[in-house]
Structures are given as structure tokens and as C-alpha cells.
Short mmCIF file of C-alpha atoms in Angstrom, two decimals:
data_model
loop_
_atom_site.label_atom_id
_atom_site.label_comp_id
_atom_site.label_asym_id
_atom_site.label_seq_id
_atom_site.Cartn_x
_atom_site.Cartn_y
_atom_site.Cartn_z
CA MET G 65 -150.23 -144.65 -31.06
CA PRO G 66 -149.52 -141.25 -30.89
CA HIS G 67 -148.10 -140.22 -33.99
CA LEU G 68 -147.24 -136.91 -35.82
CA TYR G 69 -147.83 -134.90 -38.71
CA THR G 70 -145.33 -134.17 -41.33
CA VAL G 71 -145.50 -132.79 -44.57
CA PRO G 72 -143.90 -135.62 -47.09
CA ASP G 73 -140.35 -134.56 -47.87
CA GLN G 74 -140.44 -133.48 -51.60
CA TYR G 75 -143.88 -131.22 -50.58
CA PHE G 76 -142.28 -129.41 -47.85
CA PHE G 77 -140.76 -125.66 -47.91
CA ALA G 78 -140.66 -123.17 -44.25
CA LEU G 79 -142.26 -119.77 -46.02
CA HIS G 80 -140.47 -117.27 -43.69
CA HIS G 81 -140.76 -113.48 -43.36
CA PRO G 82 -139.14 -110.94 -41.32
CA ARG G 83 -140.40 -110.70 -37.51
CA PRO G 84 -140.21 -107.46 -36.12
CA ARG G 85 -138.79 -107.47 -32.30
CA PHE G 86 -141.53 -105.44 -30.92
CA LYS G 87 -143.95 -107.64 -32.42
CA ASN G 88 -145.72 -107.79 -28.43
CA ASP G 89 -146.04 -104.27 -28.66
CA ILE G 90 -146.59 -103.82 -32.99
CA GLU G 91 -149.45 -101.59 -32.92
CA ASN G 92 -148.20 -98.78 -30.50
CA VAL G 93 -144.67 -99.38 -32.38
CA LEU G 94 -146.15 -98.88 -35.90
CA PHE G 95 -148.80 -96.07 -34.77
CA TYR G 96 -145.43 -93.93 -33.34
CA PHE G 97 -143.44 -94.72 -35.95
CA SER G 98 -145.65 -94.25 -39.16
CA ASN G 99 -145.78 -90.62 -37.81
CA GLU G 100 -142.23 -90.55 -37.23
CA ILE G 101 -141.25 -91.46 -40.45
CA VAL G 102 -144.52 -88.78 -41.87
CA SER G 103 -143.14 -86.15 -39.89
CA ILE G 104 -139.01 -86.72 -41.06
CA GLY G 105 -140.22 -86.11 -44.58
CA ARG G 106 -138.33 -86.65 -47.82
CA ARG G 107 -134.92 -86.53 -46.46
CA GLU G 108 -131.48 -87.47 -48.59
CA LYS G 109 -130.95 -91.37 -47.27
CA SER G 110 -128.03 -90.66 -44.83
CA GLU G 111 -129.72 -88.10 -42.92
CA PHE G 112 -133.21 -89.81 -43.18
CA LYS G 113 -131.38 -92.67 -41.54
CA GLU G 114 -130.11 -90.50 -38.65
CA ALA G 115 -133.31 -88.70 -37.97
CA PHE G 116 -135.01 -92.17 -37.93
CA ASN G 117 -132.63 -93.55 -35.93
CA ALA G 118 -132.76 -91.14 -33.36
CA SER G 119 -136.74 -91.63 -33.51
CA ILE G 120 -136.47 -95.26 -32.83
CA ARG G 121 -134.03 -93.99 -29.72
CA ARG G 122 -136.52 -92.08 -28.30
CA PHE G 123 -139.28 -94.82 -28.23
CA PRO G 124 -139.34 -96.06 -24.54
CA GLY G 125 -137.26 -98.26 -23.67
CA ASN G 126 -135.11 -98.07 -26.54
CA ALA G 127 -132.47 -95.25 -25.02
CA GLY G 128 -129.86 -97.87 -24.00
CA LYS G 129 -129.99 -99.79 -27.47
CA SER G 130 -127.38 -100.71 -28.85
CA LYS G 131 -126.39 -99.06 -32.73
CA LYS G 132 -126.79 -102.67 -34.28
CA THR G 133 -130.44 -103.45 -32.42
CA VAL G 134 -131.70 -99.85 -33.87
CA ASP G 135 -130.46 -100.40 -37.01
CA ASN G 136 -132.44 -103.89 -36.92
CA TRP G 137 -135.67 -102.31 -35.93
CA ARG G 138 -135.28 -99.54 -38.60
CA THR G 139 -134.78 -102.41 -41.46
CA GLU G 140 -136.84 -104.33 -39.90
CA ILE G 141 -140.07 -101.54 -39.81
CA ASP G 142 -138.88 -100.67 -43.49
CA ALA G 143 -138.73 -104.39 -45.19
CA LEU G 144 -142.40 -105.97 -43.60
CA PHE G 145 -144.37 -103.09 -43.79
CA GLY G 146 -143.20 -101.09 -46.57
CA PHE G 147 -143.12 -97.12 -44.66
CA ILE G 148 -140.23 -96.37 -46.60
CA LYS G 149 -139.12 -95.94 -50.23
CA TYR G 150 -135.62 -95.60 -51.50
CA GLU G 151 -135.05 -93.94 -54.86
CA ASP G 152 -132.36 -91.82 -56.29
CA ASN G 153 -130.51 -91.44 -53.10
CA PHE G 154 -133.89 -90.16 -50.98
CA ALA G 155 -135.94 -91.84 -48.56
CA ASN G 156 -139.39 -91.03 -49.32
CA PRO G 157 -142.70 -91.82 -46.61
CA THR G 158 -144.78 -94.39 -48.59
CA LYS G 159 -148.81 -94.17 -48.66
CA ASN G 160 -148.96 -96.50 -45.98
CA ALA G 161 -146.86 -94.85 -43.79
CA ILE G 162 -149.42 -91.39 -44.51
CA ASP G 163 -152.20 -93.14 -44.01
CA LEU G 164 -151.43 -94.97 -40.93
CA ALA G 165 -150.36 -91.25 -39.27
CA ASN G 166 -153.21 -89.63 -41.07
CA GLU G 167 -156.39 -91.94 -40.36
CA GLN G 168 -154.79 -93.65 -36.98
CA ASP G 169 -156.64 -96.57 -38.29
CA LEU G 170 -154.49 -99.69 -37.32
CA ILE G 171 -157.38 -102.30 -37.98
CA LYS G 172 -157.67 -100.87 -41.38
CA PHE G 173 -153.97 -101.09 -41.93
CA PHE G 174 -153.87 -104.58 -40.93
CA LYS G 175 -156.77 -105.55 -43.48
CA VAL G 176 -154.63 -104.00 -46.28
CA PHE G 177 -151.39 -105.44 -45.03
CA SER G 178 -153.39 -108.83 -44.76
CA TYR G 179 -155.28 -108.36 -47.99
CA ARG G 180 -151.95 -107.67 -50.04
CA PHE G 181 -149.13 -109.70 -48.40
CA GLN G 182 -147.82 -112.62 -50.81
CA TYR G 183 -144.72 -115.07 -51.04
CA PRO G 184 -142.54 -113.92 -53.13
CA ASN G 185 -141.92 -110.27 -51.85
CA GLY G 186 -140.12 -107.59 -51.28
CA SER G 187 -139.53 -107.58 -47.62
CA LEU G 188 -137.53 -110.65 -48.41
CA LYS G 189 -133.63 -111.30 -48.94
CA SER G 190 -132.87 -111.75 -52.43
CA HIS G 191 -131.65 -115.10 -52.17
CA TYR G 192 -134.67 -116.82 -50.44
CA ILE G 193 -136.87 -114.61 -53.25
CA LYS G 194 -134.78 -116.74 -55.49
CA GLU G 195 -135.44 -119.79 -53.59
CA ILE G 196 -139.09 -118.73 -53.50
CA VAL G 197 -138.88 -118.10 -57.04
CA GLU G 198 -136.99 -121.34 -58.23
CA ASN G 199 -139.91 -123.52 -56.56
CA SER G 200 -142.50 -121.79 -58.19
CA ILE G 201 -144.56 -120.69 -54.92
CA LYS G 202 -147.38 -118.15 -55.60
CA PHE G 203 -148.88 -117.77 -52.26
CA ARG G 204 -151.22 -115.11 -50.30
CA PRO G 205 -151.82 -116.65 -47.34
CA GLY G 206 -154.48 -114.02 -46.13
CA PRO G 207 -157.00 -115.09 -48.47
CA TYR G 208 -156.43 -118.36 -48.90
CA ILE G 209 -156.84 -118.78 -44.64
CA VAL G 210 -160.44 -116.82 -45.42
CA LYS G 211 -161.71 -118.70 -47.96
CA LEU G 212 -160.73 -121.95 -46.31
CA LEU G 213 -162.85 -121.22 -43.01
CA SER G 214 -165.51 -119.80 -44.92
CA TYR G 215 -165.52 -122.93 -46.78
CA ALA G 216 -165.39 -125.02 -43.70
CA GLU G 217 -168.61 -122.80 -42.06
CA LYS G 218 -170.25 -123.48 -44.88
CA PHE G 219 -169.72 -127.22 -45.20
CA THR G 220 -169.76 -127.78 -41.86
CA LYS G 221 -172.93 -125.06 -40.63
CA GLN G 222 -171.27 -124.39 -37.65
CA ARG G 223 -168.74 -122.18 -36.62
CA CYS G 224 -165.06 -123.34 -37.62
CA GLY G 225 -161.62 -122.78 -35.97
CA ILE G 226 -158.41 -122.82 -36.88
CA SER G 227 -154.94 -123.04 -35.10
CA LYS G 228 -151.37 -121.92 -35.42
CA ALA G 229 -149.92 -125.32 -36.10
CA GLU G 230 -152.75 -126.64 -38.41
CA VAL G 231 -151.97 -123.27 -40.81
CA ALA G 232 -148.15 -123.64 -40.62
CA HIS G 233 -148.26 -127.74 -41.14
CA CYS G 234 -151.34 -127.61 -43.48
CA ILE G 235 -151.11 -124.93 -45.13
CA PHE G 236 -147.90 -122.62 -44.60
CA ASN G 237 -145.25 -125.29 -45.25
CA ASP G 238 -146.42 -127.62 -47.98
CA LEU G 239 -145.55 -126.87 -51.65
CA ARG G 240 -149.26 -128.72 -52.89
CA VAL G 241 -150.85 -125.28 -51.17
CA THR G 242 -148.11 -122.78 -52.10
CA ARG G 243 -147.15 -123.82 -55.48
CA ASN G 244 -149.72 -126.15 -56.50
CA GLY G 245 -152.78 -124.68 -55.25
CA ARG G 246 -154.20 -127.22 -53.91
CA SER G 247 -158.02 -126.72 -53.41
CA ILE G 248 -159.30 -124.80 -49.73
CA GLU G 249 -161.93 -128.09 -50.09
CA ASP G 250 -158.81 -130.69 -50.14
CA THR G 251 -157.05 -128.64 -47.31
CA TRP G 252 -160.12 -128.26 -45.37
CA SER G 253 -160.52 -132.00 -45.40
CA LEU G 254 -157.32 -132.88 -44.77
CA ILE G 255 -158.05 -130.72 -41.71
CA ALA G 256 -160.96 -132.41 -40.12
CA ARG G 257 -159.31 -135.52 -40.80
CA ASN G 258 -156.16 -134.64 -38.63
CA LYS G 259 -158.98 -132.84 -35.82
CA GLU G 260 -160.40 -136.82 -35.81
CA ASP G 261 -157.27 -138.46 -35.19
CA LYS G 262 -156.86 -138.03 -31.28
CA ASP G 263 -153.31 -140.04 -31.97
CA LEU G 264 -151.80 -137.30 -34.26
CA ASN G 265 -149.55 -134.27 -32.58
CA TYR G 266 -148.17 -131.30 -34.44
CA ASP G 267 -144.64 -130.14 -34.24
CA LEU G 268 -145.49 -126.80 -31.73
CA LYS G 269 -141.85 -125.56 -31.48
CA GLY G 270 -141.87 -122.08 -32.41
CA ASP G 271 -139.57 -121.68 -35.15
CA VAL G 272 -141.29 -124.18 -36.87
CA ILE G 273 -144.83 -122.54 -36.14
CA ARG G 274 -144.38 -118.87 -36.00
CA TYR G 275 -144.58 -117.62 -39.29
CA ALA G 276 -147.98 -119.27 -39.62
CA GLY G 277 -148.61 -117.92 -36.61
CA ASP G 278 -147.92 -114.00 -37.46
CA ILE G 279 -150.19 -113.93 -40.43
CA LEU G 280 -153.34 -115.29 -38.10
CA ASP G 281 -152.21 -112.51 -35.63
CA TYR G 282 -151.93 -109.81 -38.00
CA LEU G 283 -155.63 -111.25 -39.54
CA GLU G 284 -156.77 -110.69 -35.70
CA HIS G 285 -155.10 -107.22 -35.55
CA ALA G 286 -157.34 -106.58 -38.62
CA GLN G 287 -160.48 -107.75 -36.97
CA ILE G 288 -160.60 -110.92 -39.53
CA LEU G 289 -160.33 -113.10 -37.43
CA ASN G 290 -160.76 -113.37 -33.39
CA ARG G 291 -159.40 -115.65 -31.16
CA LYS G 292 -160.79 -117.60 -28.65
CA MET G 293 -159.96 -118.93 -25.49
CA ASN G 294 -159.60 -122.51 -27.05
CA ASN G 295 -156.71 -120.84 -29.22
CA LEU G 296 -158.37 -121.14 -32.24
CA TYR G 297 -159.27 -118.42 -34.91
CA TYR G 298 -162.52 -118.19 -35.99
CA LEU G 299 -164.19 -115.66 -39.03
CA ASN G 300 -165.65 -112.46 -37.40
CA HIS G 301 -168.82 -111.88 -38.94
CA ASN G 302 -169.47 -108.73 -37.91
CA GLU G 303 -166.60 -108.06 -40.93
CA ASP G 304 -168.62 -109.79 -43.44
CA LEU G 305 -168.15 -106.80 -46.05
CA ALA G 306 -164.27 -106.96 -45.33
CA ILE G 307 -164.49 -110.75 -45.57
CA GLU G 308 -165.79 -110.50 -48.89
CA ARG G 309 -163.35 -108.68 -50.58
CA PHE G 310 -160.78 -111.33 -49.55
CA LEU G 311 -163.00 -113.58 -50.91
CA THR G 312 -163.26 -112.01 -53.94
CA THR G 313 -159.96 -111.06 -54.76
CA ASP G 314 -157.50 -112.93 -57.30
CA ASP G 315 -154.82 -109.31 -56.85
CA PHE G 316 -151.14 -110.93 -57.30
CA PHE G 317 -147.98 -108.92 -57.81
CA GLU G 318 -146.72 -110.53 -60.84
CA GLY G 319 -143.13 -108.65 -60.87
CA TYR G 320 -141.01 -112.12 -60.13
CA SER G 321 -142.53 -114.27 -62.44
CA SER G 322 -140.27 -113.58 -65.28
CA VAL G 323 -136.78 -113.45 -63.27
CA THR G 324 -134.47 -116.60 -64.42
CA GLY G 325 -131.10 -117.15 -65.75
CA ASP G 326 -127.89 -115.58 -64.39
CA SER G 327 -128.75 -111.78 -63.49
CA ILE G 328 -132.25 -113.29 -60.85
CA LEU G 329 -130.11 -111.55 -58.14
CA LYS G 330 -129.56 -108.53 -59.64
CA ASP G 331 -133.20 -108.63 -61.11
CA ILE G 332 -135.06 -109.64 -57.75
CA SER G 333 -133.10 -106.68 -56.17
CA ASP G 334 -134.27 -104.18 -58.73
CA LEU G 335 -138.11 -104.81 -58.38
CA GLU G 336 -137.65 -103.83 -54.46
CA ASN G 337 -139.39 -100.48 -55.51
CA GLU G 338 -141.85 -102.29 -57.84
CA TRP G 339 -142.54 -104.48 -54.93
CA ILE G 340 -143.14 -101.31 -52.71
CA ASP G 341 -145.32 -99.20 -54.87
CA TYR G 342 -147.41 -102.56 -55.33
CA PHE G 343 -147.90 -102.72 -51.30
CA ASN G 344 -149.12 -98.75 -51.29
CA SER G 345 -151.10 -98.81 -54.56
CA GLU G 346 -154.32 -96.99 -54.20
CA LEU G 347 -157.59 -99.64 -53.12
CA PRO G 348 -160.86 -98.23 -53.81
CA ASP G 349 -162.20 -95.72 -51.67
CA GLU G 350 -163.51 -97.06 -48.27
CA TYR G 351 -162.83 -100.21 -49.49
CA PHE G 352 -161.12 -101.50 -45.50
CA GLU G 353 -163.27 -98.47 -43.73
CA THR G 354 -163.27 -99.55 -40.15
CA ASP G 355 -166.63 -100.57 -38.80
CA VAL G 356 -166.26 -99.08 -35.51
CA ILE G 357 -169.20 -100.65 -34.03
CA ALA G 358 -167.93 -104.09 -34.87
CA LEU G 359 -164.55 -103.02 -33.80
CA TYR G 360 -166.34 -102.16 -30.05
CA SER G 361 -169.05 -105.08 -30.09
CA ASP G 362 -165.55 -107.64 -30.58
CA SER G 363 -167.63 -110.47 -32.22
CA SER G 364 -170.74 -110.11 -30.57
CA GLU G 365 -173.40 -109.63 -33.26
CA GLU G 366 -175.99 -108.94 -30.81
CA ASP G 367 -174.26 -105.89 -29.18
CA TYR G 368 -173.42 -104.89 -32.93
CA ASN G 369 -177.46 -104.29 -34.10
CA ASP G 370 -178.38 -102.95 -30.79
CA LEU G 371 -175.67 -100.44 -31.06
CA LYS G 372 -175.85 -99.66 -34.41
CA GLU G 373 -179.62 -99.34 -34.28
CA HIS G 374 -179.04 -96.95 -31.73
CA LEU G 375 -176.53 -94.86 -32.81
CA THR G 376 -178.39 -94.89 -36.20
CA LYS G 377 -181.18 -93.36 -34.62
CA VAL G 378 -179.21 -90.71 -33.18
CA LEU G 379 -177.87 -89.70 -36.46
CA GLU G 380 -181.39 -89.75 -38.14
CA ASP G 381 -182.34 -86.87 -35.91
CA GLY G 382 -179.75 -84.83 -37.09
CA GLU G 383 -178.84 -83.59 -40.46
CA GLN G 384 -177.29 -86.49 -42.02
CA PRO G 385 -179.27 -89.24 -42.05
CA GLU G 386 -177.49 -91.45 -44.92
CA ILE G 387 -173.80 -91.92 -42.53
CA ARG G 388 -171.94 -93.83 -43.77
CA ILE G 389 -170.36 -96.83 -41.17
CA GLY G 390 -167.00 -95.64 -40.91
CA ASP G 391 -168.18 -92.26 -39.45
CA PHE G 392 -169.48 -93.78 -36.42
CA GLY G 393 -166.95 -92.20 -34.75
CA GLU G 394 -168.43 -88.83 -35.12
CA GLY G 395 -171.81 -90.66 -34.33
CA LEU G 396 -170.13 -92.31 -30.65
CA VAL G 397 -169.96 -88.43 -29.79
CA VAL G 398 -173.19 -87.09 -30.81
CA ASN G 399 -175.18 -89.55 -29.42
CA HIS G 400 -172.22 -88.05 -26.42
CA GLU G 401 -173.17 -84.99 -26.57
CA LYS G 402 -176.81 -85.63 -26.13
CA VAL G 403 -176.78 -87.99 -23.18
CA TYR G 404 -174.77 -85.27 -21.43
CA LEU G 405 -177.50 -82.71 -21.81
CA SER G 406 -180.02 -85.00 -21.28
CA GLN G 407 -178.13 -86.60 -17.58
CA ASN G 408 -177.63 -82.38 -16.88
CA GLY G 409 -180.62 -81.84 -17.11
CA ARG G 410 -180.64 -79.58 -20.79
CA GLU G 411 -182.88 -81.93 -23.02
CA ASP G 412 -183.67 -78.51 -24.16
CA LEU G 413 -180.58 -77.91 -25.59
CA MET G 414 -180.04 -81.92 -27.38
CA HIS G 415 -181.41 -80.63 -30.87
CA LEU G 416 -178.51 -78.51 -31.32
CA VAL G 417 -176.28 -81.53 -31.15
CA LYS G 418 -175.44 -81.32 -35.46
CA LEU G 419 -172.81 -83.47 -37.28
CA ILE G 420 -171.57 -81.30 -39.65
CA PRO G 421 -171.51 -82.68 -43.01
CA SER G 422 -167.40 -82.93 -44.04
CA HIS G 423 -168.29 -81.45 -47.76
CA PHE G 424 -168.89 -77.76 -45.78
CA ALA G 425 -164.99 -77.47 -44.69
CA VAL G 426 -165.74 -75.67 -41.55
CA GLY G 427 -162.85 -77.36 -39.62
CA TYR G 428 -164.84 -79.76 -37.08
CA ASP G 429 -167.20 -82.02 -36.95
CA VAL G 430 -170.17 -81.66 -34.30
CA SER G 431 -171.52 -78.53 -33.29
CA SER G 432 -172.50 -78.71 -29.81
CA ARG G 433 -173.12 -76.89 -26.62
CA ASP G 434 -172.12 -77.00 -22.85
CA LEU G 435 -174.83 -76.77 -19.72
CA GLN G 436 -174.71 -72.77 -20.13
CA ALA G 437 -176.17 -72.96 -23.90
CA THR G 438 -172.43 -71.60 -25.46
CA SER G 439 -171.55 -73.03 -28.44
CA LYS G 440 -169.06 -75.81 -28.40
CA LEU G 441 -166.98 -76.77 -31.61
CA ILE G 442 -165.53 -80.29 -31.70
CA GLU G 443 -163.32 -82.02 -34.14
CA VAL G 444 -163.21 -85.94 -33.80
CA LYS G 445 -160.12 -87.69 -33.75
CA THR G 446 -160.27 -91.79 -33.53
CA THR G 447 -158.09 -94.68 -33.25
CA ALA G 448 -159.44 -98.06 -34.30
CA SER G 449 -156.92 -100.83 -32.63
CA GLN G 450 -157.05 -104.21 -31.61
CA ASN G 451 -155.53 -103.30 -28.55
CA ALA G 452 -155.79 -100.11 -26.06
CA LEU G 453 -152.39 -98.50 -27.09
CA THR G 454 -150.58 -94.91 -26.50
CA PHE G 455 -153.00 -92.23 -28.25
CA SER G 456 -150.98 -89.09 -27.29
CA ARG G 457 -150.70 -88.02 -30.45
CA PHE G 458 -153.19 -86.52 -33.46
CA HIS G 459 -152.95 -84.61 -36.42
CA LEU G 460 -154.77 -81.50 -37.56
CA THR G 461 -155.11 -80.14 -40.85
CA PRO G 462 -154.31 -76.66 -41.86
CA ASN G 463 -157.80 -76.19 -41.73
CA GLU G 464 -158.45 -77.43 -38.39
CA TRP G 465 -155.41 -75.72 -36.96
CA SER G 466 -156.43 -72.13 -38.03
CA THR G 467 -160.07 -72.86 -36.97
CA ALA G 468 -159.12 -73.99 -33.57
CA GLU G 469 -156.37 -70.55 -33.60
CA SER G 470 -159.77 -68.49 -34.39
CA PHE G 471 -162.14 -69.83 -32.27
CA GLY G 472 -159.80 -70.98 -28.70
CA ASP G 473 -161.65 -71.80 -25.89
CA LYS G 474 -164.50 -72.99 -27.66
CA TYR G 475 -162.74 -75.44 -29.96
CA PHE G 476 -162.27 -78.92 -28.77
CA VAL G 477 -160.87 -81.93 -29.75
CA TYR G 478 -162.35 -85.44 -28.50
CA ARG G 479 -159.59 -88.16 -28.93
CA LEU G 480 -161.27 -91.76 -29.13
CA LEU G 481 -159.87 -94.81 -28.71
CA VAL G 482 -161.82 -97.67 -29.71
CA SER G 483 -160.74 -101.68 -28.66
CA PRO G 484 -163.18 -104.02 -28.30
CA LYS G 485 -165.45 -103.94 -25.59
CA ASN G 486 -163.70 -100.62 -24.39
CA ILE G 487 -163.88 -96.73 -25.64
CA LYS G 488 -161.53 -94.29 -24.33
CA LEU G 489 -162.25 -90.30 -24.61
CA HIS G 490 -159.88 -87.72 -23.70
CA ILE G 491 -160.97 -84.50 -24.20
CA LEU G 492 -158.38 -81.46 -25.11
CA ARG G 493 -159.92 -77.72 -25.25
CA ASP G 494 -158.05 -75.02 -26.74
CA PRO G 495 -155.33 -76.78 -28.43
CA VAL G 496 -153.94 -73.74 -29.85
CA GLY G 497 -153.83 -72.46 -26.48
CA LEU G 498 -152.31 -75.18 -24.92
CA TYR G 499 -149.63 -74.92 -27.22
CA LYS G 500 -149.03 -71.39 -26.87
CA SER G 501 -148.94 -72.14 -22.80
CA ASN G 502 -145.91 -75.02 -23.69
CA ASN G 503 -148.64 -77.85 -22.48
CA LEU G 504 -148.54 -79.27 -25.45
CA LYS G 505 -145.78 -79.84 -28.52
CA ILE G 506 -146.58 -79.61 -32.51
CA SER G 507 -144.56 -80.57 -35.13
CA ILE G 508 -145.21 -78.62 -38.51
CA ARG G 509 -145.99 -81.41 -41.28
CA ASP G 510 -149.58 -79.96 -43.78
CA GLY G 511 -151.01 -78.65 -40.44
CA VAL G 512 -149.53 -79.78 -37.41
CA ASP G 513 -149.16 -83.06 -35.47
CA ILE G 514 -150.52 -82.56 -32.02
CA ILE G 515 -148.29 -85.19 -29.21
CA PHE G 516 -149.64 -84.27 -25.62
CA ASP G 517 -149.30 -85.98 -22.48
CA PRO G 518 -153.01 -87.24 -21.38
CA LYS G 519 -151.66 -87.31 -17.28
CA ILE G 520 -151.02 -82.97 -17.72
CA CYS G 521 -152.99 -82.18 -21.06
CA GLY G 522 -156.73 -82.48 -21.03
CA GLU G 523 -159.17 -84.81 -19.32
CA GLU G 524 -160.03 -88.32 -19.11
CA PHE G 525 -164.00 -88.79 -19.49
CA PRO G 526 -166.29 -91.96 -19.77
CA LEU G 527 -167.59 -92.24 -23.41
CA LEU G 528 -171.62 -92.16 -22.66
CA ILE G 529 -173.36 -94.58 -25.16
CA ASN G 530 -176.89 -94.96 -23.77
#
């Protein structure tokens, strides 16, 4: 007989968090606004909010939005993602915003976000944090889900998926997990029994499962999980190094643990900047470095290994065989240049295509040649994201901009957008010249932010891989 799974009343507590109204376009929005926030820089609070609201209105589709809607966008970006810290009547861009603007690595951003996000946290209203604290909840959903699926695969010896409803009802809204720390073994046993019960159903209403669903979606944006056609989420084993970070972490922000008594709401409010500092604190170098090959291969281990082997061979023919996996954006361009020369009858020039070690600080990544053997100095700017997005903005350091100015039309920017099963390449030649001829815009920020229209500036090319 059909029946509905429910958490016993004494254990039911619904977790929630800010839900950006732009969630369906979240990658484009975060990419755009991290750049805008960093460009605005440190400002007095009211001046910052005015400038940020103006940026929000410039985002496509927002010109006619009401002030209330624009204010909501600002607070949602601010609260959930920790992009802004308010201190001494000033607003400051945080490390999360600066890193995303500079590195343009949305995969890494969502890894760090999913790794650090917890309950309680500073993105929530003080009265709700109070409820969480009073219920003794201490829960990090990202690591718990990853540990659960990892255990399930070892236990069953097969790939195991999980649904939004299962996470919502069996994990997210159950104090036996979020307060009492129910073991992953017991939680998987419960989910597995429920799967076997063909008469059992879950409440699938949006307001019930959406918050757990957000966490799964953010883990998918991070490439930690892959969603299949059956709408179940599975571990992406091309990201086993990142998965291992989730499996071994015991990190937790303990600031809320000591708040009690009559002043609890004030104490919670006073912890906001401590939470922001924790949420933006440093992780070890390359801790969540994005594996561009894993992203492009999109969970196919065969494709991953084939492409990695091919690109490693290309790089080992050059001067830097011990290239880090995170630098394969440059490796893709080295391979592209060699294939292009070969396809056009200039195999004699292929040996001149070189990846330049970063410690040389020459202002570009790859030295190549065109078909007339003229030097090409290539700076590679790669954006990594789960979905194709607008990628008409990138940053050049002072050294890169100076080098571009010195070498003129011998200097190229290869703008790469890597997403699952897709690599988009847009080439800009002589960015300084393009700026002087009013074909692109710049914004000064420890170097320059380049803003260009792909329809009128540069040219899109197919990336050559084979």
C-alpha cells in the first residue's frame, strides 16, 4: 500500500539558506559580479552599495528591475557567497570574490564553497541561526553527501546515486543527522531500504526539497557530482583528488558554539565578520585546482585518460615535462598550435612552440609561430565552468599588459572556455591596439580588466586537439 516517508516529529528540523533568484543562471551571475565587486574595490558602505546596484542594473535583463529587487540581488550575492565584508563603515571585496575574478575558475569556486558551507553559517538571519544553535545543529552537507556516496559504492561494489528527495528527507531535515551525527552507514542503510520499498514515496514539493537540491546542484557545479538522466547524483571519479579532500576533512567554524543567554542575537550578529573571514580563509596551494581534462571529459574515464596521455606527451616534448594538471589550459593551446602548424604544412616550425615556465615572468604563456614563421606570444586565459557562459571579460596583470603594449600585433590572448564536452576558443590579437581603436573596454585594477564583445572583437576558432 502506498505510503509517504516522513521524519518523526521529534527529529524534524528543516534546514534552509538564502536562495538566489538568479540560481538558474548562477555561473554567469557569479562570474560577472565577482569582477564588478573587485573593480568597485574598497568603498564607504553607501557609496559601495550605490555602485554595486548600478552594476546589478547593467546585468542583462535587469535594467527595469525595481529598487527592492536590485537590493535583494545585492544581499543574496553578499550573504550566501561571502563576496563582501563590511567593516568600519567600509565595504571590501573578499578573497572569494578576488580569486574568482582573477582565476576565472568557477569549478574551483564551487568546490571551495561546497567544502566550507555549513550550518550554522553567517549567510542566515540571526533569529534562524539562534534556532540552529538552540537545536545543537552542526552539519556540513557537502562532505557528508560525498562520504555517504563513497561508502555506498564501497559497500555495494557498484555506482550509487542519490536524489534530491532522498537527501532532503533522509539527511537534510533530520536532526538524527544534523544534530546527532548519524553515521553514513546508518543513513545509507535507511536510503537503501527506502529504495527497495516500491510503495514508499517522498514529498516532492519544491519548498520541501529545494534546499537539499541546491547543495547537490552546487556539488555538480563543482564537478564533485554528476547528475544522470535518471536525475540521480553520482560521484565523478575523474575528480578523485578533490573527493578525497571532502572525505578527510573535519574542518568546522566553531564561532557559534559559545553563544548563549539573553544576548544571543547580538552575539550572533557580532560573529558575521568572523564567519566571512573563515569562509574566505586560505586553503593550501592547489588544494582544489581544477583539472581541465576531467572537466572536458565529463565523467568519462576513458576520454580522460586518452586526452591526458596525449597532452602529457605534447608537453613532455617541450621544456617543462613536469607540468601541473591545473595548467592544462596552456597545454591545450600548445597542442592546438602544433596541430595547426602541422595541418598547414609547417611541421618544421612545430618544435618552436613552447610553454614558458611561469617563473620566467615574461608576460605570456606560450611562444609560437604563424605560418610565415613570425613570432606569436600567447597569453592563455581560461575560464572553467559546468555550463557554457558569457566569457567576454578577463584580467591582464601589469606585466602582461606592458608586454602586450611592447609587442603589439605579435601578442595574442587565447580566451578559453572549458565546460563538459566543449572547449570554446576566442582569439584576440593586440589587445592594447584593440583598446586604442575603441574595439574593447578596459577597467584599471592592478593591471586591467578587459571587456570585449565577441561579435566585433577577435575571432572564434575551433580548438584543435587531435
